[in-house]
CSV table of C-alpha atoms and ligand atoms in Angstrom, one decimal:
chain,number,residue,atom,x,y,z
A,287,MET,CA,40.8,51.5,-14.4
A,288,SER,CA,39.7,54.8,-15.1
A,289,ILE,CA,40.4,56.1,-18.8
A,290,THR,CA,41.5,59.7,-18.7
A,291,THR,CA,40.5,61.9,-21.8
A,292,THR,CA,42.5,63.5,-24.4
A,293,LEU,CA,40.4,66.0,-24.9
A,294,SER,CA,41.1,69.8,-23.5
A,295,ILE,CA,38.9,71.7,-21.3
A,296,ASP,CA,38.1,74.2,-24.1
A,297,GLU,CA,37.0,70.8,-26.1
A,298,ILE,CA,34.7,69.6,-23.3
A,299,ARG,CA,33.6,73.4,-23.0
A,300,ALA,CA,32.3,73.5,-26.4
A,301,GLN,CA,30.1,70.3,-25.5
A,302,PHE,CA,28.0,72.3,-23.0
A,303,PRO,CA,26.0,75.1,-25.3
A,304,VAL,CA,24.8,76.7,-22.1
A,305,LEU,CA,28.2,78.0,-21.2
A,306,ASP,CA,28.3,80.0,-24.3
A,307,GLN,CA,26.4,83.1,-23.4
A,308,GLN,CA,26.7,86.4,-21.4
A,309,VAL,CA,25.0,87.2,-18.5
A,310,ASN,CA,24.5,90.6,-17.4
A,311,GLY,CA,26.9,91.8,-20.4
A,312,LYS,CA,29.6,89.6,-19.1
A,313,PRO,CA,30.7,85.8,-19.8
A,314,LEU,CA,28.8,83.2,-18.0
A,315,ILE,CA,30.9,81.8,-15.1
A,316,TYR,CA,28.9,78.9,-13.8
A,317,PHE,CA,29.9,77.9,-10.3
A,318,ASP,CA,26.5,76.5,-9.2
A,319,ASN,CA,27.6,72.9,-9.8
A,320,ALA,CA,26.7,71.5,-6.5
A,321,ALA,CA,23.1,72.6,-7.1
A,322,THR,CA,22.8,71.1,-10.5
A,323,SER,CA,25.5,70.9,-13.3
A,324,GLN,CA,25.0,72.0,-16.9
A,325,LYS,CA,24.4,69.3,-19.5
A,326,PRO,CA,26.6,68.1,-22.5
A,327,LYS,CA,25.2,68.2,-26.0
A,328,GLN,CA,25.1,64.5,-26.1
A,329,VAL,CA,22.6,64.3,-23.1
A,330,ILE,CA,20.3,67.2,-24.7
A,331,ASP,CA,20.5,65.2,-27.9
A,332,ALA,CA,19.8,61.7,-26.3
A,333,LEU,CA,16.9,63.4,-24.9
A,334,SER,CA,15.4,64.9,-28.2
A,335,HIS,CA,16.1,61.6,-29.8
A,336,TYR,CA,14.0,60.0,-27.7
A,337,TYR,CA,11.0,62.7,-27.8
A,338,ASN,CA,11.7,62.8,-31.9
A,339,ARG,CA,11.6,58.8,-32.5
A,340,ASP,CA,11.2,56.3,-29.7
A,341,ASN,CA,8.3,58.0,-27.3
A,342,SER,CA,6.3,55.6,-26.3
A,343,ASN,CA,5.0,53.8,-22.7
A,344,ILE,CA,7.3,50.9,-21.7
A,345,HIS,CA,7.2,47.4,-20.5
A,346,ARG,CA,3.7,46.7,-21.4
A,347,GLY,CA,3.8,47.7,-25.0
A,348,ILE,CA,4.5,44.9,-28.3
A,349,HIS,CA,4.8,47.6,-30.9
A,350,THR,CA,8.2,48.3,-32.2
A,351,LEU,CA,8.5,52.2,-30.4
A,352,ALA,CA,7.0,50.4,-26.7
A,353,GLU,CA,9.9,48.0,-27.3
A,354,ARG,CA,12.6,50.6,-28.4
A,355,ALA,CA,11.5,52.8,-25.3
A,356,THR,CA,11.7,49.6,-23.1
A,357,SER,CA,15.2,48.7,-24.7
A,358,ALA,CA,16.4,52.3,-24.0
A,359,TYR,CA,15.1,52.5,-20.4
A,360,GLU,CA,16.5,49.1,-19.3
A,361,GLU,CA,20.1,50.2,-21.0
A,362,THR,CA,20.1,53.0,-18.6
A,363,ARG,CA,19.8,50.4,-15.7
A,364,LYS,CA,22.7,48.3,-16.9
A,365,ALA,CA,24.9,51.5,-17.4
A,366,ALA,CA,24.1,52.5,-13.8
A,367,GLN,CA,25.1,49.1,-12.7
A,368,ALA,CA,28.6,49.0,-14.3
A,369,PHE,CA,28.9,52.9,-13.5
A,370,ILE,CA,28.5,52.2,-9.6
A,371,ASN,CA,29.7,48.5,-9.9
A,372,ALA,CA,26.6,46.9,-8.5
A,373,PRO,CA,26.4,43.1,-8.6
A,374,GLU,CA,23.1,43.0,-10.1
A,375,ALA,CA,20.9,45.5,-12.6
A,376,GLU,CA,17.7,44.5,-10.6
A,377,GLU,CA,19.5,46.0,-7.6
A,378,ILE,CA,19.0,49.4,-9.6
A,379,VAL,CA,15.9,51.0,-8.8
A,380,PHE,CA,14.9,54.5,-10.7
A,381,THR,CA,13.7,57.3,-8.7
A,382,LYS,CA,13.0,61.1,-9.1
A,383,GLY,CA,16.3,61.6,-7.3
A,384,THR,CA,18.2,61.1,-4.1
A,385,THR,CA,15.5,62.7,-2.2
A,386,GLU,CA,13.1,60.2,-3.3
A,387,GLY,CA,15.7,57.1,-2.9
A,388,ILE,CA,16.0,58.2,1.1
A,389,ASN,CA,12.1,58.4,1.7
A,390,LEU,CA,11.9,55.1,-0.4
A,391,VAL,CA,14.3,53.5,2.1
A,392,ALA,CA,12.9,55.2,5.2
A,393,GLN,CA,9.4,54.2,4.1
A,394,ALA,CA,9.9,51.0,2.7
A,395,TYR,CA,12.5,49.4,4.9
A,396,GLY,CA,12.0,51.5,7.8
A,397,ARG,CA,8.5,51.3,8.8
A,398,LYS,CA,8.7,47.6,8.3
A,399,PHE,CA,11.6,46.7,10.2
A,400,LEU,CA,12.3,49.6,13.0
A,401,LYS,CA,10.4,49.8,16.4
A,402,ALA,CA,10.1,52.0,19.3
A,403,GLY,CA,13.7,52.1,21.0
A,404,ASP,CA,15.7,51.4,17.8
A,405,GLU,CA,18.1,54.4,16.8
A,406,ILE,CA,19.2,56.2,13.5
A,407,ILE,CA,22.5,57.5,13.2
A,408,ILE,CA,23.1,60.5,10.7
A,409,THR,CA,25.9,62.8,10.7
A,410,SER,CA,26.0,66.5,11.5
A,411,MET,CA,26.5,68.0,8.0
A,412,GLU,CA,23.8,66.3,6.3
A,413,HIS,CA,21.1,67.6,3.5
A,414,HIS,CA,17.6,68.3,4.7
A,415,SER,CA,17.0,65.1,2.8
A,416,ASN,CA,19.0,63.0,4.9
A,417,ILE,CA,17.3,64.1,8.1
A,418,VAL,CA,13.6,64.8,7.6
A,419,PRO,CA,13.0,61.3,6.1
A,420,TRP,CA,14.3,59.7,9.1
A,421,GLN,CA,12.5,62.3,11.5
A,422,ILE,CA,9.4,61.2,9.9
A,423,LEU,CA,10.2,57.7,10.2
A,424,CYS,CA,11.1,58.6,14.1
A,425,GLN,CA,7.4,59.8,14.3
A,426,GLN,CA,5.8,56.8,12.9
A,427,THR,CA,8.1,54.2,14.7
A,428,GLY,CA,9.2,55.7,18.0
A,429,ALA,CA,12.6,55.1,17.0
A,430,GLU,CA,15.2,57.7,17.7
A,431,LEU,CA,17.7,59.9,15.5
A,432,LYS,CA,21.4,60.3,16.8
A,433,VAL,CA,23.9,62.7,15.2
A,434,ILE,CA,27.5,62.6,14.8
A,435,PRO,CA,28.9,65.7,15.8
A,436,ILE,CA,31.8,67.7,14.0
A,437,ASN,CA,34.9,69.6,14.4
A,438,ASN,CA,35.4,73.1,13.5
A,439,ARG,CA,36.9,72.2,10.1
A,440,GLY,CA,33.6,70.2,9.5
A,441,GLU,CA,34.9,66.8,9.6
A,442,ILE,CA,33.1,64.0,11.8
A,443,ILE,CA,34.5,63.1,14.9
A,444,TYR,CA,35.0,59.4,14.6
A,445,GLU,CA,35.3,58.6,18.4
A,446,GLU,CA,31.8,60.1,18.8
A,447,TYR,CA,30.2,58.4,16.0
A,448,LEU,CA,31.7,55.0,17.4
A,449,LYS,CA,30.3,55.7,21.0
A,450,LEU,CA,26.9,56.5,19.2
A,451,LEU,CA,27.0,52.9,17.8
A,452,SER,CA,25.4,50.3,19.7
A,453,ASP,CA,22.9,47.1,19.4
A,454,LYS,CA,20.2,49.8,19.2
A,455,THR,CA,21.6,51.1,16.1
A,456,LYS,CA,19.5,50.1,13.0
A,457,ILE,CA,20.2,52.3,10.4
A,458,VAL,CA,23.6,54.6,9.4
A,459,SER,CA,22.8,57.0,6.6
A,460,ALA,CA,25.3,59.4,6.0
A,461,VAL,CA,26.6,61.7,3.0
A,462,TYR,CA,29.5,60.7,1.6
A,463,ILE,CA,30.8,64.3,0.4
A,464,SER,CA,29.0,67.3,1.9
A,465,ASN,CA,27.3,69.7,-0.5
A,466,ALA,CA,27.7,72.8,2.1
A,467,LEU,CA,31.5,72.0,3.3
A,468,GLY,CA,32.7,69.9,0.6
A,469,THR,CA,34.2,67.3,3.1
A,470,ILE,CA,34.9,63.8,2.0
A,471,ASN,CA,33.7,61.4,4.8
A,472,PRO,CA,35.4,58.4,5.7
A,473,ILE,CA,32.6,56.5,4.0
A,474,LYS,CA,33.9,53.1,3.9
A,475,GLU,CA,35.0,53.1,7.7
A,476,ILE,CA,31.5,54.3,8.7
A,477,ILE,CA,29.9,51.3,6.8
A,478,ALA,CA,32.1,48.9,8.1
A,479,ASP,CA,31.7,50.0,11.5
A,480,ALA,CA,27.8,50.2,11.2
A,481,HIS,CA,28.0,46.8,10.3
A,482,LYS,CA,30.3,45.6,13.0
A,483,ALA,CA,27.1,47.1,15.3
A,484,GLY,CA,24.8,45.2,12.9
A,485,ALA,CA,23.2,48.4,11.7
A,486,ILE,CA,22.3,48.4,7.9
A,487,THR,CA,23.8,51.6,5.8
A,488,LEU,CA,22.6,54.4,3.2
A,489,VAL,CA,25.1,56.2,1.7
A,490,ASP,CA,23.8,60.0,0.4
A,491,ALA,CA,26.1,59.9,-2.8
A,492,ALA,CA,24.4,63.1,-4.3
A,493,GLN,CA,27.5,65.2,-4.4
A,494,ALA,CA,30.2,62.1,-4.2
A,495,ALA,CA,28.8,60.8,-7.9
A,496,PRO,CA,29.8,63.6,-9.8
A,497,HIS,CA,33.2,63.6,-8.3
A,498,GLU,CA,34.3,60.3,-7.3
A,499,LYS,CA,34.5,56.9,-8.6
A,500,VAL,CA,31.5,55.4,-6.4
A,501,ASP,CA,31.9,51.7,-6.4
A,502,VAL,CA,29.0,49.9,-4.0
A,503,LYS,CA,30.9,46.6,-4.1
A,504,ASP,CA,34.0,48.1,-2.6
A,505,LEU,CA,32.2,50.3,-0.2
A,506,ASN,CA,29.6,47.6,0.5
A,507,CYS,CA,26.8,49.8,1.4
A,508,ASP,CA,23.5,48.3,1.9
A,509,PHE,CA,21.7,51.3,-0.1
A,510,LEU,CA,23.0,54.2,-2.1
A,511,ALA,CA,21.1,56.9,-3.4
A,512,LEU,CA,22.4,59.7,-5.9
A,513,SER,CA,20.6,62.4,-8.4
A,514,ALA,CA,21.1,62.3,-12.4
A,515,HIS,CA,21.1,66.2,-12.5
A,516,LYS,CA,24.5,66.6,-10.3
A,517,MET,CA,26.2,64.6,-12.9
A,518,TYR,CA,25.6,66.1,-16.2
A,519,GLY,CA,22.3,64.2,-16.6
A,520,PRO,CA,18.7,65.6,-16.5
A,521,THR,CA,16.5,66.4,-13.7
A,522,GLY,CA,13.8,64.2,-12.0
A,523,VAL,CA,15.8,61.1,-12.3
A,524,GLY,CA,18.0,59.2,-9.7
A,525,ILE,CA,18.8,55.8,-8.7
A,526,LEU,CA,18.9,53.8,-5.3
A,527,TYR,CA,20.9,51.3,-5.1
A,528,GLY,CA,20.2,48.3,-2.7
A,529,LYS,CA,21.1,45.0,-2.0
A,530,ARG,CA,19.2,42.2,-3.5
A,531,LEU,CA,18.3,40.4,-0.1
A,532,LEU,CA,17.5,43.8,1.6
A,533,LEU,CA,15.0,45.0,-1.7
A,534,GLU,CA,13.3,41.8,-1.5
A,535,LYS,CA,12.3,42.0,1.7
A,536,MET,CA,11.0,45.3,1.7
A,537,ASP,CA,7.4,46.6,1.5
A,538,ALA,CA,6.5,48.4,-1.5
A,539,TYR,CA,6.9,52.2,-1.5
A,540,GLN,CA,4.0,53.2,-3.7
A,541,GLY,CA,1.3,51.2,-4.9
A,542,GLY,CA,-0.1,51.3,-8.7
A,543,GLY,CA,0.7,50.1,-12.0
A,544,GLU,CA,3.9,48.3,-13.1
A,545,MET,CA,4.9,47.3,-9.3
A,546,ILE,CA,2.4,44.7,-9.2
A,547,SER,CA,2.2,40.8,-10.4
A,548,GLU,CA,-1.6,40.2,-9.7
A,549,VAL,CA,-4.4,42.6,-8.5
A,550,THR,CA,-8.0,41.4,-7.4
A,551,PHE,CA,-10.2,43.4,-5.2
A,552,ALA,CA,-9.1,41.2,-2.4
A,553,LYS,CA,-5.7,41.1,-2.8
A,554,THR,CA,-2.5,42.2,-5.0
A,555,THR,CA,0.5,40.4,-5.1
A,556,PHE,CA,3.7,42.5,-6.0
A,557,ASN,CA,6.2,42.7,-8.8
A,558,ASP,CA,10.0,41.4,-8.7
A,559,ILE,CA,12.5,43.9,-7.8
A,560,PRO,CA,13.2,46.7,-9.0
A,561,TYR,CA,9.7,47.1,-10.5
A,562,LYS,CA,8.0,46.6,-7.3
A,563,PHE,CA,9.4,50.2,-6.5
A,564,GLU,CA,8.8,51.7,-9.9
A,565,ALA,CA,4.9,52.5,-9.5
A,566,GLY,CA,3.4,54.3,-12.5
A,567,THR,CA,5.0,55.6,-15.7
A,568,PRO,CA,8.0,56.7,-14.9
A,569,ASN,CA,10.2,59.5,-16.4
A,570,ILE,CA,11.2,57.6,-19.3
A,571,GLY,CA,12.6,60.2,-21.5
A,572,ASP,CA,15.3,61.5,-18.9
A,573,VAL,CA,16.3,58.1,-17.6
A,574,VAL,CA,17.2,57.3,-21.2
A,575,ALA,CA,19.3,60.7,-21.2
A,576,PHE,CA,20.8,59.9,-18.1
A,577,LYS,CA,22.8,56.8,-20.2
A,578,ALA,CA,24.4,59.8,-22.3
A,579,ALA,CA,25.5,61.5,-18.9
A,580,MET,CA,27.2,58.6,-17.2
A,581,ASP,CA,28.7,58.0,-20.8
A,582,PHE,CA,30.0,61.3,-20.8
A,583,MET,CA,31.6,60.9,-17.5
A,584,SER,CA,33.1,57.5,-18.3
A,585,GLN,CA,34.6,59.1,-21.7
A,586,ILE,CA,36.2,62.2,-19.4
A,587,GLY,CA,37.2,59.6,-16.7
A,588,HIS,CA,37.0,59.8,-12.8
A,589,GLN,CA,40.6,60.7,-12.8
A,590,PHE,CA,40.7,63.4,-14.8
A,591,LEU,CA,37.3,64.8,-13.5
A,592,HIS,CA,39.1,64.3,-9.8
A,593,ASP,CA,42.4,66.1,-10.9
A,594,HIS,CA,40.9,69.0,-12.6
A,595,GLU,CA,38.6,69.9,-10.0
A,596,GLN,CA,41.1,69.8,-7.1
A,597,ARG,CA,43.4,71.9,-9.0
A,598,LEU,CA,40.7,74.4,-9.3
A,599,LEU,CA,39.6,73.9,-5.3
A,600,ASP,CA,43.2,74.5,-4.5
A,601,GLU,CA,43.8,77.7,-7.0
A,602,GLY,CA,40.6,79.2,-5.6
A,603,THR,CA,41.2,78.5,-1.8
A,604,LYS,CA,44.6,80.1,-2.5
A,605,LEU,CA,43.6,83.1,-4.2
A,606,LEU,CA,40.3,83.7,-1.9
A,607,SER,CA,42.3,83.3,1.1
A,608,GLU,CA,44.1,86.9,0.0
A,609,ILE,CA,40.9,88.7,0.3
A,610,ASP,CA,40.2,91.0,3.3
A,611,GLY,CA,37.7,89.4,5.7
A,612,PHE,CA,37.5,86.0,4.0
A,613,GLU,CA,36.2,83.1,6.1
A,614,PRO,CA,36.4,79.7,4.6
A,615,ILE,CA,33.4,77.5,6.1
A,616,GLY,CA,34.4,74.0,5.7
A,617,THR,CA,38.3,73.6,5.6
A,618,ALA,CA,38.5,69.5,6.0
A,619,GLU,CA,41.7,68.0,5.0
A,620,SER,CA,39.9,65.6,2.4
A,621,LYS,CA,37.3,67.7,0.5
A,622,ALA,CA,36.0,67.8,-3.0
A,623,SER,CA,35.4,71.0,-5.2
A,624,VAL,CA,33.6,73.2,-2.9
A,625,ILE,CA,34.4,76.3,-1.7
A,626,SER,CA,31.8,77.9,1.2
A,627,PHE,CA,32.5,81.1,2.6
A,628,ASN,CA,31.2,84.5,4.0
A,629,VAL,CA,33.1,87.7,4.0
A,630,GLU,CA,33.0,89.6,7.4
A,631,ASN,CA,30.3,92.0,7.6
A,632,ILE,CA,28.9,91.4,4.4
A,633,HIS,CA,25.6,89.3,3.8
A,634,PRO,CA,26.1,86.5,1.6
A,635,PHE,CA,22.7,87.2,-0.4
A,636,ASP,CA,24.6,90.5,-1.3
A,637,LEU,CA,27.7,88.9,-2.4
A,638,GLY,CA,25.8,86.8,-4.6
A,639,MET,CA,23.8,89.4,-6.3
A,640,TRP,CA,27.1,91.4,-6.9
A,641,LEU,CA,28.8,88.4,-8.2
A,642,ASP,CA,25.7,87.6,-10.3
A,643,ALA,CA,26.1,91.3,-12.1
A,644,LYS,CA,29.4,90.2,-13.1
A,645,GLY,CA,28.2,87.3,-14.8
A,646,ILE,CA,29.3,84.7,-12.1
A,647,ALA,CA,26.4,82.3,-11.1
A,648,VAL,CA,27.2,80.9,-7.1
A,649,ARG,CA,24.4,79.5,-4.4
A,650,THR,CA,24.1,81.5,-1.4
A,651,GLY,CA,21.8,80.6,1.6
A,652,HIS,CA,21.9,77.9,3.9
A,653,HIS,CA,22.2,74.9,1.3
A,654,CYS,CA,19.3,72.9,2.5
A,655,THR,CA,21.7,72.4,5.7
A,656,GLN,CA,20.0,74.4,8.5
A,657,PRO,CA,21.3,72.7,11.5
A,658,LEU,CA,24.7,72.6,9.8
A,659,MET,CA,24.7,76.2,9.8
A,660,ASP,CA,23.4,76.5,13.2
A,661,ILE,CA,26.6,74.7,14.4
A,662,PHE,CA,28.6,77.2,12.7
A,663,GLN,CA,26.3,79.9,14.1
A,664,ILE,CA,25.7,81.5,10.4
A,665,GLU,CA,22.6,82.1,8.5
A,666,GLY,CA,24.0,80.9,5.4
A,667,THR,CA,27.4,80.9,3.1
A,668,VAL,CA,28.1,82.0,-0.6
A,669,ARG,CA,29.0,78.6,-2.3
A,670,ALA,CA,31.5,78.4,-5.6
A,671,SER,CA,31.4,74.6,-6.4
A,672,PHE,CA,33.4,73.4,-9.9
A,673,ALA,CA,32.7,71.0,-12.6
A,674,VAL,CA,34.9,69.9,-15.0
A,675,TYR,CA,33.8,72.7,-17.7
A,676,ASN,CA,35.4,75.3,-15.4
A,677,THR,CA,38.7,76.6,-15.7
A,678,VAL,CA,41.6,78.3,-13.8
A,679,ASP,CA,40.9,81.7,-15.7
A,680,GLU,CA,37.3,81.9,-14.4
A,681,VAL,CA,38.6,80.8,-10.7
A,682,ALA,CA,41.0,83.8,-11.0
A,683,TYR,CA,38.2,86.0,-12.4
A,684,PHE,CA,36.0,84.9,-9.7
A,685,ALA,CA,38.6,86.0,-7.0
A,686,GLN,CA,39.3,89.2,-8.8
A,687,ALA,CA,35.6,89.9,-8.9
A,688,LEU,CA,35.0,89.2,-5.4
A,689,LYS,CA,38.0,91.3,-4.2
A,690,GLU,CA,36.7,94.1,-6.1
A,691,ILE,CA,33.1,94.1,-4.6
A,692,VAL,CA,34.7,93.8,-1.1
A,693,SER,CA,37.0,96.7,-1.3
A,694,LYS,CA,34.1,98.4,-2.8
A,695,PHE,CA,31.9,97.4,-0.1
A,696,ARG,CA,34.6,98.4,2.7
A,697,LYS,CA,35.3,101.8,1.8
B,970,PMP,N1,22.1,65.4,-0.5
B,970,PMP,C1,23.1,66.0,-0.9
B,970,PMP,C2,24.6,66.4,-0.1
B,970,PMP,C3,22.6,66.9,-1.8
B,970,PMP,O1,23.7,68.0,-2.4
B,970,PMP,C4,21.2,66.9,-2.8
B,970,PMP,C5,21.1,68.2,-3.5
B,970,PMP,N2,21.5,69.5,-3.3
B,970,PMP,C6,20.3,66.1,-2.3
B,970,PMP,C7,20.8,65.2,-1.3
B,970,PMP,C8,18.9,66.2,-2.5
B,970,PMP,O2,19.3,65.7,-4.2
B,970,PMP,P1,17.7,66.0,-4.8
B,970,PMP,O3,17.3,67.1,-4.8
B,970,PMP,O4,18.3,65.8,-6.3
B,970,PMP,O5,17.1,64.9,-4.6
């Protein structure tokens, strides 16, 4: 059961030093959390502690610092296992992030097991990182990419998904929560139906992990990829979860140190999972600090995160809808704390610049989902995305600022 924090939002905000500053003469309002979240002091301190006290290379040293660094690195693996409820710690592979996790599966699984005529299914709302690795794999193997269509609210059309599934389907790789629309996909059903067709599944949980309780046992996914930097943790670290039986039968991803068991010039045998997929010196310090981020989220509790962010979403949606020319992009019934929108006759970049002048950080552009923007026949959107340290007052200030910008522009 998830614990719910007794901290107030002010107390939570106080843990984020970066929030306490002025930008362009105004208090910073950070609404670009879907791109990357800010980091609490306990994460910054964990990173600084690692470099101040424990820095050493891992697994190969027998001296005290090497043992400390190895144990802190492996502690994060156990913390990640618990965080996503994976059956075994060996099923957690450290990566650079979601992108690397998906590429790893495409190459180490896909290249070995897919052939011409096989099919891979994704949704219309995928981030480029869940499109391009499969396109590369299709070029390499002759497999074909199929795309589940969406309705005008930005929800997948489930019957169309069922029609795409067949005995040719080998992989279904779907985003859990869309970064561009906020849509929460029925991921458990998507996985169950893929399995019925005999396909394996990958979940892009980059946006789900910061907001939802991600439970790989409950989802029964075969692979799941996420990024620490969207979960109050450092950049350059993520995890790929994979079921043991699949990870064991996959090829190695990259060759080098750490991933080997024995090397001769004639032949190499590979290390056991997960080390088989962790070639070279990893990003030790950031992996260590990632544990502090998961601890932070667990201390707050998923229920609190969810409830608070939904409140921000509801309030923001209500206030922005009152603005002249406001056009929401992505109005799914089941939605996370992302508001993507355009304002009629104003370019999203202009809105982003004027909001920045008021101290408000939002994302503008295609959000690495160009095919999705094409479906909506737009160049891009303005995206405000919320995290636990954002407040209802900030949302109200943002809506007021946007109203003023729009009314000035439209005069
Ligand atoms: N998928 C989704 C849904 C995302 O939002 C992102 C990051 N914007 C990614 C994948 C890629 O994550 P990363 O850049 O951390 O690898």
